[in-house]
Coordinates of C-alpha atoms in Angstrom, one line a residue:
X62 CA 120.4 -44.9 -66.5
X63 CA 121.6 -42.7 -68.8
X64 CA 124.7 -40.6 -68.3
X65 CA 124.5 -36.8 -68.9
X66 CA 126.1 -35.9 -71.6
X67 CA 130.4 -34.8 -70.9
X68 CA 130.1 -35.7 -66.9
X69 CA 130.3 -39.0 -66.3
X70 CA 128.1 -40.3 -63.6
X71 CA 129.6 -40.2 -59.9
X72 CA 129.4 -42.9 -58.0
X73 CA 128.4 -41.7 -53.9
X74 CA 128.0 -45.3 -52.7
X75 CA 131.5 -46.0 -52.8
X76 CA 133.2 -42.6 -53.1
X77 CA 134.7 -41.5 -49.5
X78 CA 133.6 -37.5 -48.3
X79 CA 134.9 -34.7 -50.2
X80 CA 137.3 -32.0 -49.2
X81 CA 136.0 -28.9 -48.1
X82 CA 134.0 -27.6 -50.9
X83 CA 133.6 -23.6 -51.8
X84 CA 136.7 -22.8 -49.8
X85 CA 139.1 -21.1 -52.8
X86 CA 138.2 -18.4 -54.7
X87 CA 140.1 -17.5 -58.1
X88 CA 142.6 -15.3 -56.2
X89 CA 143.6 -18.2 -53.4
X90 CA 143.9 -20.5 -56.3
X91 CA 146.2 -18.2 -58.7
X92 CA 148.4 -16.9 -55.2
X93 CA 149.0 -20.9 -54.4
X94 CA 149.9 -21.5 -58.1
X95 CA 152.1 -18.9 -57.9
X96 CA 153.9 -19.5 -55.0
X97 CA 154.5 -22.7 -56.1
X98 CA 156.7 -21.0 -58.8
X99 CA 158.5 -19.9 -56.8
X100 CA 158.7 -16.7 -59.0
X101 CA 161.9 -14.9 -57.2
X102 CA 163.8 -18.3 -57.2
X103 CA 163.0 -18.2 -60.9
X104 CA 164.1 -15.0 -61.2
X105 CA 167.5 -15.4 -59.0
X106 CA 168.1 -19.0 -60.3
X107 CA 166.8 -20.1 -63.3
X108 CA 166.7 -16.9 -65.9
X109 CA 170.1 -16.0 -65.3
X110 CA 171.1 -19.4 -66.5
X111 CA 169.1 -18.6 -69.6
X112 CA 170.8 -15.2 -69.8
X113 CA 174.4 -16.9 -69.4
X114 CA 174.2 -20.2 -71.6
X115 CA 171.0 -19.5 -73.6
X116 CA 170.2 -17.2 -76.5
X117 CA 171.1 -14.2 -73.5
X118 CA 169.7 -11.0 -74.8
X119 CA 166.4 -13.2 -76.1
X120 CA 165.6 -15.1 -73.4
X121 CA 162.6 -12.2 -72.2
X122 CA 161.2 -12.5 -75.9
X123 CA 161.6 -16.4 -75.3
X124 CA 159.8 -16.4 -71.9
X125 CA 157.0 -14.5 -73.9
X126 CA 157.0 -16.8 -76.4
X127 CA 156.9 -19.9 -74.0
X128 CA 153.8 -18.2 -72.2
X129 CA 152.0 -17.9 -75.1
X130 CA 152.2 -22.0 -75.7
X131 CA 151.1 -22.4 -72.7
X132 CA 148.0 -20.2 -73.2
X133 CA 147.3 -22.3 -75.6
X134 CA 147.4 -25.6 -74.1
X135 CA 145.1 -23.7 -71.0
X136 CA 142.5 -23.4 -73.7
X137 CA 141.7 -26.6 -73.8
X138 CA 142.8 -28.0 -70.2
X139 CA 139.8 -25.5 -68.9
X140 CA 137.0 -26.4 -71.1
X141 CA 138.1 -30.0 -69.9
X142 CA 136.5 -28.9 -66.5
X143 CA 132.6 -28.9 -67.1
X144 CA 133.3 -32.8 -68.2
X145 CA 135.4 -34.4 -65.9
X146 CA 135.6 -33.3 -62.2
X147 CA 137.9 -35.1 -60.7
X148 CA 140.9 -33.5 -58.6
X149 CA 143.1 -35.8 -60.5
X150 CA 143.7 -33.6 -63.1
X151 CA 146.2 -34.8 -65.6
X152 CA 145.3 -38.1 -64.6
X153 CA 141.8 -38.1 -65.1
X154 CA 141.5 -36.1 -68.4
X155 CA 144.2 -38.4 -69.6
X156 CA 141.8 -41.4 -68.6
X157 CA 138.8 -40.2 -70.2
X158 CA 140.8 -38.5 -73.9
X159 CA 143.2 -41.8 -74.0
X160 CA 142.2 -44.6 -71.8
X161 CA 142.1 -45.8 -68.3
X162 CA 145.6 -47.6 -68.5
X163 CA 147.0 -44.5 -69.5
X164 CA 145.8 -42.4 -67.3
X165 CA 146.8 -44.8 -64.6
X166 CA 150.4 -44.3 -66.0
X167 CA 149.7 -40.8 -66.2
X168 CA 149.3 -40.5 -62.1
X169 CA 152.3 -42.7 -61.1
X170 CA 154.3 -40.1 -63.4
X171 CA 152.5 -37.3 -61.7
X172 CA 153.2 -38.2 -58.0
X173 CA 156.6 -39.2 -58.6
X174 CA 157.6 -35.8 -60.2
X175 CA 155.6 -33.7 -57.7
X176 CA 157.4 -35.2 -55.2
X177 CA 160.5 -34.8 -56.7
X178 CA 159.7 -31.2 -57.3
X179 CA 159.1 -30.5 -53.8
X180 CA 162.1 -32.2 -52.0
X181 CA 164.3 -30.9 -54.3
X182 CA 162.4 -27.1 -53.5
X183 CA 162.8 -28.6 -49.7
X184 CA 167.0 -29.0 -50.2
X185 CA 167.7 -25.2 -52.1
X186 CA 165.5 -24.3 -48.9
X187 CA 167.7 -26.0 -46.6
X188 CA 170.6 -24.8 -47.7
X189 CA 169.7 -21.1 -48.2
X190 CA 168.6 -21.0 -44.7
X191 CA 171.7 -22.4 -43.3
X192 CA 173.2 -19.9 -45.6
X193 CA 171.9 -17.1 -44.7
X194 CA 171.9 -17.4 -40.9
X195 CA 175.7 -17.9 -40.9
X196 CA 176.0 -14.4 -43.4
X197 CA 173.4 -12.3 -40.6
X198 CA 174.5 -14.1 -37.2
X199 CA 178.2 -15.4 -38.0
X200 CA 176.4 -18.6 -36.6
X201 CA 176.6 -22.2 -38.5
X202 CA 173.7 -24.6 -38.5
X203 CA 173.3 -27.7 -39.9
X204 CA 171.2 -27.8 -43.1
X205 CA 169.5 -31.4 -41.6
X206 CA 168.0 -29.6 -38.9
X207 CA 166.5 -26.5 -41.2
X208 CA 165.2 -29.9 -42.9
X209 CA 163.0 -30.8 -39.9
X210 CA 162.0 -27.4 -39.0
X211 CA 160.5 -27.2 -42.6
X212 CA 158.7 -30.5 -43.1
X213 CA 157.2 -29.9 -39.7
X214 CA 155.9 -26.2 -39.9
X215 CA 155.0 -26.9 -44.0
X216 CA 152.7 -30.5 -42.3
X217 CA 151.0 -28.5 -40.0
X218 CA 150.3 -26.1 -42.5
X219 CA 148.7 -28.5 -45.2
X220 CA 147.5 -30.4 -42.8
X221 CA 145.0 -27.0 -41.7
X222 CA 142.1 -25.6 -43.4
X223 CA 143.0 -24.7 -47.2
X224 CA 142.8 -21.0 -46.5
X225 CA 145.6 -20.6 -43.8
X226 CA 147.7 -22.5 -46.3
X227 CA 146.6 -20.1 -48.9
X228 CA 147.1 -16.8 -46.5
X229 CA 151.0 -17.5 -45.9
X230 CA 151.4 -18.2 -49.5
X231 CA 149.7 -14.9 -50.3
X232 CA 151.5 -12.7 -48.2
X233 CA 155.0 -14.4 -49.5
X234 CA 154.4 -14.2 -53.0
X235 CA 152.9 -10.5 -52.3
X236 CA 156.3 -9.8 -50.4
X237 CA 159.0 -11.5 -53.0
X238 CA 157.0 -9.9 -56.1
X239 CA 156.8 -6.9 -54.5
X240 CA 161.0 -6.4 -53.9
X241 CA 161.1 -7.6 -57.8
X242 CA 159.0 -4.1 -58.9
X243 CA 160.5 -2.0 -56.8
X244 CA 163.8 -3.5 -58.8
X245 CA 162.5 -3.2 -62.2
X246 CA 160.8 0.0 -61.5
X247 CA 164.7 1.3 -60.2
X248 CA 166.3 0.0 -63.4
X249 CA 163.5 1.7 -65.7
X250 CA 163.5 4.8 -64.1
X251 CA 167.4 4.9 -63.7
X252 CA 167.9 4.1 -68.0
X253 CA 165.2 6.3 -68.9
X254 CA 163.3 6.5 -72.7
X255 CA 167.0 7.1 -73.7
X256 CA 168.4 3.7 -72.2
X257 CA 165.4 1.5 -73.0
X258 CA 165.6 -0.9 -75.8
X259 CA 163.7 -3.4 -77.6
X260 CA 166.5 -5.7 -79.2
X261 CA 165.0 -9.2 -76.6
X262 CA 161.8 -9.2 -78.4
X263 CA 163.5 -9.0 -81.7
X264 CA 163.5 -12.6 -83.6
X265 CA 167.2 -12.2 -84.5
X266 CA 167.7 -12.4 -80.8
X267 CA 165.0 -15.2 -80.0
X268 CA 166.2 -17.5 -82.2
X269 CA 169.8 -17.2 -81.8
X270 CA 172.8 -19.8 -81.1
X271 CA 171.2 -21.7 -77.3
X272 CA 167.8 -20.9 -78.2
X273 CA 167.2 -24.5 -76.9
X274 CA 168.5 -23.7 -73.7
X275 CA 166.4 -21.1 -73.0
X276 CA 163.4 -22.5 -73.5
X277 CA 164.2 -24.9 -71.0
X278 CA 164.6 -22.5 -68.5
X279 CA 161.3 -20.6 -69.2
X280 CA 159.4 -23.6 -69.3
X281 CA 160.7 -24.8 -65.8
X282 CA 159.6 -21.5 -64.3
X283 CA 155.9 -21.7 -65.9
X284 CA 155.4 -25.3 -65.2
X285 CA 153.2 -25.6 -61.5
X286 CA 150.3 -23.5 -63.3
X287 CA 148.2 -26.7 -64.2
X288 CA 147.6 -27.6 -60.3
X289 CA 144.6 -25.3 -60.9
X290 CA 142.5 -28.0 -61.6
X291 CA 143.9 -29.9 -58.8
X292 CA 141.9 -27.8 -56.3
X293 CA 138.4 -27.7 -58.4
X294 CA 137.1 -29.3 -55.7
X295 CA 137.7 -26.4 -52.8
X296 CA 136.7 -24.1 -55.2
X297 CA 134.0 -21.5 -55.3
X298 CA 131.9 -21.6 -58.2
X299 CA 134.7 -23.9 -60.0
X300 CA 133.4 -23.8 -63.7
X301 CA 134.3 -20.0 -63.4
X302 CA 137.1 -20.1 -60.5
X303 CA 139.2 -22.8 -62.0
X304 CA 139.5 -21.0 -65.6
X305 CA 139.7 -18.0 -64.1
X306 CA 142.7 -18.7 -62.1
X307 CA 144.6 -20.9 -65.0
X308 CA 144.7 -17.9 -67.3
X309 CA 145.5 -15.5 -64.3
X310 CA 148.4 -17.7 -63.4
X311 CA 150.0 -18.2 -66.8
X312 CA 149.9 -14.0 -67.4
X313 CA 150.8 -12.9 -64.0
X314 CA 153.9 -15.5 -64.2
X315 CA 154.2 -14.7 -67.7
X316 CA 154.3 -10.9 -67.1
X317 CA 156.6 -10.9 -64.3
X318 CA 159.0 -13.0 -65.3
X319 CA 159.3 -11.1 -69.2
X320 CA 159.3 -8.3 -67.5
X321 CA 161.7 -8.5 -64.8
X322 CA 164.1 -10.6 -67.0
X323 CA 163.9 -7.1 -69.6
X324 CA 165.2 -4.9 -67.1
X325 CA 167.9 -7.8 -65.7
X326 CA 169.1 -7.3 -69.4
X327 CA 168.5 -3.5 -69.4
X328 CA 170.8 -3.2 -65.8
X329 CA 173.6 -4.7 -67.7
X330 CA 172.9 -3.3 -71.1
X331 CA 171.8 -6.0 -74.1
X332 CA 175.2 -6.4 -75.7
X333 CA 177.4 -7.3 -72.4
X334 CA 174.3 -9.4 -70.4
X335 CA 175.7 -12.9 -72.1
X336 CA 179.3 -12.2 -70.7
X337 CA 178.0 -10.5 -67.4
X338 CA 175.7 -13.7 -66.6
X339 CA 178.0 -16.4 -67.2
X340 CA 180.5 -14.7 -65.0
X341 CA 178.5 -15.3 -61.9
X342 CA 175.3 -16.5 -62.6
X343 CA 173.9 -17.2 -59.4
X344 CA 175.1 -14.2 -57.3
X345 CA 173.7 -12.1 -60.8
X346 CA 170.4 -10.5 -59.0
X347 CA 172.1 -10.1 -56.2
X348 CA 174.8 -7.7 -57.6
X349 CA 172.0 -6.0 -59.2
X350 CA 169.7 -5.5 -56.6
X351 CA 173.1 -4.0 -54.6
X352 CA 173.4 -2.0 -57.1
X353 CA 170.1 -0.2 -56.8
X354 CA 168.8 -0.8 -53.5
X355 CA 171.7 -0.9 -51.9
X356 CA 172.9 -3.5 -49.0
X357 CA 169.4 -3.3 -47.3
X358 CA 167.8 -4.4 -50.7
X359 CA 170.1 -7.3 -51.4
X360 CA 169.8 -8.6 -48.1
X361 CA 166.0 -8.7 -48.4
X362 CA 166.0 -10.3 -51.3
X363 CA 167.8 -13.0 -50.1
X364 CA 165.5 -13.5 -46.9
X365 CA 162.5 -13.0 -49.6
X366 CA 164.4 -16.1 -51.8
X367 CA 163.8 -18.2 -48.5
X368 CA 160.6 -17.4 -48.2
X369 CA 159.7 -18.0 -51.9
X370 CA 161.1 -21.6 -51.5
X371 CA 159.3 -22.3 -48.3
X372 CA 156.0 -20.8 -50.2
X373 CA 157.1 -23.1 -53.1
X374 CA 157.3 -26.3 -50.6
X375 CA 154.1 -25.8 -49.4
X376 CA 152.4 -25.3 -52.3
X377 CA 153.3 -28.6 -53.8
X378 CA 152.7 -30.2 -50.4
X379 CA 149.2 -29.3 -51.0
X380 CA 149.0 -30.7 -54.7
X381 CA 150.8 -34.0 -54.0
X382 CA 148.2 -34.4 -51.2
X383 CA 144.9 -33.5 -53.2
X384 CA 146.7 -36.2 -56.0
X385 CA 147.1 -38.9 -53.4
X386 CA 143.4 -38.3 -52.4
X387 CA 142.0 -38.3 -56.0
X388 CA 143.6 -41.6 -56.4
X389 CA 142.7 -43.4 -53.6
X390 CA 139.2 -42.3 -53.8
X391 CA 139.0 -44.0 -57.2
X392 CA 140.6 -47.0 -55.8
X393 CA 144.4 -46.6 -57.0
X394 CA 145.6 -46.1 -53.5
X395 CA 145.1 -47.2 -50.4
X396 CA 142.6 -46.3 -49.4
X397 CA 143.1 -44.2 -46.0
X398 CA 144.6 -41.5 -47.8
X399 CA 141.4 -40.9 -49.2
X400 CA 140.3 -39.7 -45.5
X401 CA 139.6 -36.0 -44.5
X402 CA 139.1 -34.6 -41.2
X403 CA 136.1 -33.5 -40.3
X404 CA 137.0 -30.0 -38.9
X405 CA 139.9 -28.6 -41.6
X406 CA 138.0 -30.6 -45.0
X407 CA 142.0 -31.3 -45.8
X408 CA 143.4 -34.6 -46.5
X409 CA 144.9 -35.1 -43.5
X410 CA 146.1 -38.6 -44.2
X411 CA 147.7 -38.2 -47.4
X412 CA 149.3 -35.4 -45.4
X413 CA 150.9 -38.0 -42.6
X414 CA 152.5 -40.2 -45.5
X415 CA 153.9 -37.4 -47.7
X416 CA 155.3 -35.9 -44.6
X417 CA 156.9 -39.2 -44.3
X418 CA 157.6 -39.5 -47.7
X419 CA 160.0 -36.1 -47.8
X420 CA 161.6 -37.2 -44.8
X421 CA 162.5 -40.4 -45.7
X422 CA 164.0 -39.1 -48.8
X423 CA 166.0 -36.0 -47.3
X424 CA 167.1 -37.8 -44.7
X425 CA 168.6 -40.2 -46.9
X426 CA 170.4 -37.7 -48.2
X427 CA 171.4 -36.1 -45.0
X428 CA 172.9 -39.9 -43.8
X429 CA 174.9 -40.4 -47.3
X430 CA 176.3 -37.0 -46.2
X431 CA 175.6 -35.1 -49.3
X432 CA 174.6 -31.2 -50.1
X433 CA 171.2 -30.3 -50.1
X434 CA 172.0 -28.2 -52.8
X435 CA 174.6 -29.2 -55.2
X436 CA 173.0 -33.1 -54.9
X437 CA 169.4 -33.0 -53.7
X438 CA 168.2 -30.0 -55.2
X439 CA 170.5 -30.7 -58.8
X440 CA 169.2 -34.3 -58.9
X441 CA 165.6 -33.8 -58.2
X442 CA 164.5 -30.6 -59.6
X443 CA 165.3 -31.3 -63.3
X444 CA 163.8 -34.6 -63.1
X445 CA 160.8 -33.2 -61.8
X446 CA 160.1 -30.5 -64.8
X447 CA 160.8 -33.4 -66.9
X448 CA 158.2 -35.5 -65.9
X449 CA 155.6 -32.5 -65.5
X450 CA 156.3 -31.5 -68.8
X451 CA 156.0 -35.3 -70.3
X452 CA 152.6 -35.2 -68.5
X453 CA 151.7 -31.6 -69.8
X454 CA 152.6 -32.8 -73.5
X455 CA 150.2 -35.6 -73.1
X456 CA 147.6 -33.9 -71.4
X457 CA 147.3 -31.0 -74.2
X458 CA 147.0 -33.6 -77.0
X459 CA 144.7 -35.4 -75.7
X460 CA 142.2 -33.1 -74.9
X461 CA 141.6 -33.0 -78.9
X462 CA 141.1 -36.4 -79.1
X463 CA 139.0 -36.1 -76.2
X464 CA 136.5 -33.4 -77.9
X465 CA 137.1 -34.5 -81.6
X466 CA 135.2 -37.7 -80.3
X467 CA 132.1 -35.8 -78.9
X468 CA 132.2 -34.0 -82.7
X469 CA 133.2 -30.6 -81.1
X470 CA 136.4 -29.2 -83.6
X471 CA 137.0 -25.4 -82.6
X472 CA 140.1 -23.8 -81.8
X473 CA 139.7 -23.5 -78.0
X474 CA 138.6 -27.4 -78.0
X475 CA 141.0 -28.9 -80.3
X476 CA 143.6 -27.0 -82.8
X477 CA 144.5 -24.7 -79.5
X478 CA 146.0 -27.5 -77.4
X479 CA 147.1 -29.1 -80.1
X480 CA 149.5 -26.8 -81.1
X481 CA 150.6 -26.6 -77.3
X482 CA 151.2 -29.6 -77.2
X483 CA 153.6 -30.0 -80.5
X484 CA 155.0 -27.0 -78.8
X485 CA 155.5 -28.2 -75.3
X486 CA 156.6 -31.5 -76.4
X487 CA 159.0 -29.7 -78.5
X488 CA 160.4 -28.3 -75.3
X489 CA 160.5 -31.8 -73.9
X490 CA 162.4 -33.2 -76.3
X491 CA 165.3 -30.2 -75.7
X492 CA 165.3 -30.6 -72.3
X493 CA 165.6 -34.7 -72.2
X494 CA 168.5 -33.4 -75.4
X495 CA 170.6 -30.9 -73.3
X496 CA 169.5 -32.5 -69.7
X497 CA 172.6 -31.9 -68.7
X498 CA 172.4 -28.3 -69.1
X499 CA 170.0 -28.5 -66.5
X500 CA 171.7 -30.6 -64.3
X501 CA 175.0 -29.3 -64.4
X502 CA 176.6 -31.8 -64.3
X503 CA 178.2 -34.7 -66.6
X504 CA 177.4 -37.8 -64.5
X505 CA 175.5 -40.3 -66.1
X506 CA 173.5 -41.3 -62.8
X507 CA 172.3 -38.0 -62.8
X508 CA 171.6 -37.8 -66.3
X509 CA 169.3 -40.6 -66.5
X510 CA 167.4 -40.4 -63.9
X511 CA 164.7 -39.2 -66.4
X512 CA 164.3 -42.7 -68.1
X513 CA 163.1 -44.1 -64.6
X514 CA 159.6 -42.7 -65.8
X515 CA 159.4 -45.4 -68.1
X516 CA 159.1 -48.3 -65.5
X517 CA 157.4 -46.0 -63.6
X518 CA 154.9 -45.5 -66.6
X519 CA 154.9 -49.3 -67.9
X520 CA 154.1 -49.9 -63.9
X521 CA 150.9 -47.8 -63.8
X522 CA 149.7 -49.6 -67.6
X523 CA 149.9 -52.4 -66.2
X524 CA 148.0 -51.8 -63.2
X525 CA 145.6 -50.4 -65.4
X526 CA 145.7 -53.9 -67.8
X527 CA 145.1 -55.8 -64.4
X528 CA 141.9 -54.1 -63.0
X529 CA 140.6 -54.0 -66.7
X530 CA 140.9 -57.9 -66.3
X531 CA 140.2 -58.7 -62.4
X532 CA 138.5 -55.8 -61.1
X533 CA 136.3 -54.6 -63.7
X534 CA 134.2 -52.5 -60.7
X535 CA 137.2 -50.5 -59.8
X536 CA 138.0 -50.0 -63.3
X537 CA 135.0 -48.5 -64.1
X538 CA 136.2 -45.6 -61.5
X539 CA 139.0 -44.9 -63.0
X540 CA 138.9 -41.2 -63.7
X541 CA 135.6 -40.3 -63.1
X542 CA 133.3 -37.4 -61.7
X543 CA 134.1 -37.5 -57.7
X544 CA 133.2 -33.8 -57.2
X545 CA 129.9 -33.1 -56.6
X546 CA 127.9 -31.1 -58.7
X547 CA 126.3 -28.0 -57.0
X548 CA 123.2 -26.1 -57.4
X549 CA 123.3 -23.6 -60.5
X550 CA 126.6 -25.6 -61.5
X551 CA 125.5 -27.8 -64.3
X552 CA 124.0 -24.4 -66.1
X553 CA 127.3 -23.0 -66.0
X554 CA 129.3 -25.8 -66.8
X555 CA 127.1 -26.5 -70.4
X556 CA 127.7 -22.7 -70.6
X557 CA 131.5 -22.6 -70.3
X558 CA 132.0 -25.8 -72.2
X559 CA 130.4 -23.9 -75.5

């Protein structure tokens, strides 16, 4: 039988039960996107960095500029949707544009930097718990058992229903963004018309000395927005939800953090933010949210950080899981992680072997007696947005390929995410460059850490080379539609891929 034209046929005979399907509207989707941002450990983190050892002054009218890139590489990632629903994402559109081997490369990439992502997420956590119960209650704790506490609560969490997972995320992210405002709107209001200026969207200040830098930082805090497709399908009505959230995510983020990052360099005043930042980067928001919402305000903000790392965790929790079900539904796994209970529609066993997954890995740590913050978190986290930006490079180019086969050129479909992707693989290169920048650091087993996604990679080819040639069935699988077309669906889909 014929295949309809852009899905490829699903296969129910073999494919396992879904997850819960029309769970997630566009608002669930864009808050857990979000919170896996981690926007307010961006903010506190990340763009002072930028502000200290980047272009400084520049960096909002960078972030603006690194949001727009990404725009365009969600242009084409979306109209992807209609033709390939699978909750693989990167994965499977890498699969169907490239080939299977590739795409099988593609998800051993993906799991290993999601992972990494999240435990290093899980170590800042750790530490800034332990942290800030010995600042309130003079009380020291051991970071290791803040470790357990968290892998437990985040388990039970993912292991639920979707929509409690999406509820606590919500009412973080609401929370942390909220405290950010009420900053920016203090700093605006305190500077006046008189005291605002212009000079960080200015292209002498974008593209001055540590430019490079910069965009490293702003693309670490945007990557995390792609997972949208990772939930398509939960989602309600997902040729319109799944879009709908991408976009959503990339402005909000976008907005926020050019916006916030403004008045950081508006508090301080453009010419003396450079100086100010790399004098204390990382106590930087801090001193200016004491400054303008006094003791009470900093103090919050620092709970709030917590919470936006524990949102953050869970978040990816809930991505890695969805990935490890996508791929053992189409045979790349084991299969038992490809099981979902029958009352919460989650993938509850991909949710037993990543919890023991992240503590395996942190309590490796925890026995080679080393900080959860200046080793985990440093080591894992850049290698992470490495890897998700090597796979968001080669996503965005080949969803051209993809529709130039079909004979569809238009600028949404091809010339769009092509031009992401020379920009986003631009951004690579300066990060793999200056990784130690990121890093902070100088030691080369730290440094290369990257280059282990090459085995990693040449690993998943070959697996890809050896069903190809001994398991031609499974092959066939590889990166096709497992989510089940609804009523009404296929109308909209032929409508949204125009």
């Amino acid at each position: 039988m014929a295949e309809t034209a852009g899905t490829i046929a699903a296969q129910p005979a073999t494919a396992p039960s879904g997850l819960m399907a029309g769970t997630l509207g566009s608002g669930d989707i864009i808050f857990m996107i979000l919170a896996c941002a981690a926007p307010m450990g961006v903010l506190a983190g990340l763009i002072p960095l930028a502000l200290a050892f980047g272009n400084g002054v520049g960096t909002p009218g960078t972030l603006l500029l690194v949001c727009g890139a990404m725009l365009l590489f969600a242009a084409g990632y979306v109209r992807m949707i209609p033709h390939i629903r699978n909750a693989g994402a990167f994965y499977a559109y890498i699969a169907a544009s490239l080939n299977k081997e590739a795409g099988i490369a593609a998800a051993y990439v993906a799991v290993a930097a999601y992972v990494c992502a999240a435990t290093s997420i899980l170590g800042a956590l750790c530490f800034f718990l332990s942290d800030f119960v010995r600042q309130m209650l003079g009380v020291s704790t051991r970071w290791e058992l803040w470790a357990v506490a968290s892998i437990a609560l985040v388990a039970w969490l993912g292991y639920h229903k979707i929509t409690m997972a999406a509820k606590v995320l919500t009412v973080a992210l609401l929370l942390e963004v909220g405290v950010i405002l009420v900053l920016d709107l203090a700093i605006l209001v305190d500077k006046g018309w008189a005291g605002i200026s212009f000079a960080s969207f200015t292209p002498a200040a974008i593209f001055a000395p540590g430019l490079g830098i910069s965009v490293i930082y702003a693309i670490n805090g945007c990557v995390g927005f792609e997972a949208t497709a990772i939930y398509q399908e939960e989602a309600r009505d997902r040729e319109r939800t799944i879009p709908r959230a991408t976009y959503g995510a990339i402005l909000v983020l976008g907005t926020f953090y050019v916006l916030s990052s403004w008045c950081l360099v508006l508090s301080i005043t453009p010419g003396d933010v450079k100086a100010a930042a790399g004098a204390d980067p990382g106590r930087l928001v801090a001193r200016v949210a004491e400054r303008y919402l006094g003791g009470i305000g900093r103090d919050v903000l620092s709970l709030l950080t917590i919470t936006s790392l524990f949102a953050s965790v869970l978040g990816f929790f809930n991505n890695i899981t969805r990935y490890l079900f996508a791929l053992a539904r189409d045979g790349l796994a084991p299969g038992v992680l490809a099981r979902v209970h029958p009352r919460h529609g989650s993938p509850s066993a991909a949710c037993f072997v990543l919890t023991a997954i992240l503590s395996l890995v942190v309590g490796a740590f925890a026995l080679a007696g080393l900080d959860p913050l200046l080793n985990l978190a440093t080591s894992l986290s850049s290698m992470g947005a490495v890897g998700l930006m090597l796979l968001l490079t080669t996503t965005s180019l080949s969803v051209p390929i993809f529709f130039a086969r079909r004979g569809e050129v238009s600028f949404g479909k091809t010339l769009a995410p092509f031009l992401g992707g020379v920009l986003i693989a631009i951004a690579t290169y300066l990060s793999l460059t200056n990784y130690s920048a990121l890093t902070g650091t100088t030691l080369a087993i730290v440094n290369d850490l990257p280059f282990l996604f090459v085995p990693l990679a040449a690993a998943g080819f070959l697996h890809g080379l050896y069903l190809k040639r001994r398991r031609p069935a499974l092959y066939a699988r590889v990166g096709t539609t497992q989510v089940d077309i609804l009523p009404g669906e296929e109308k909209a889909g032929a409508m949204a891929a125009a």
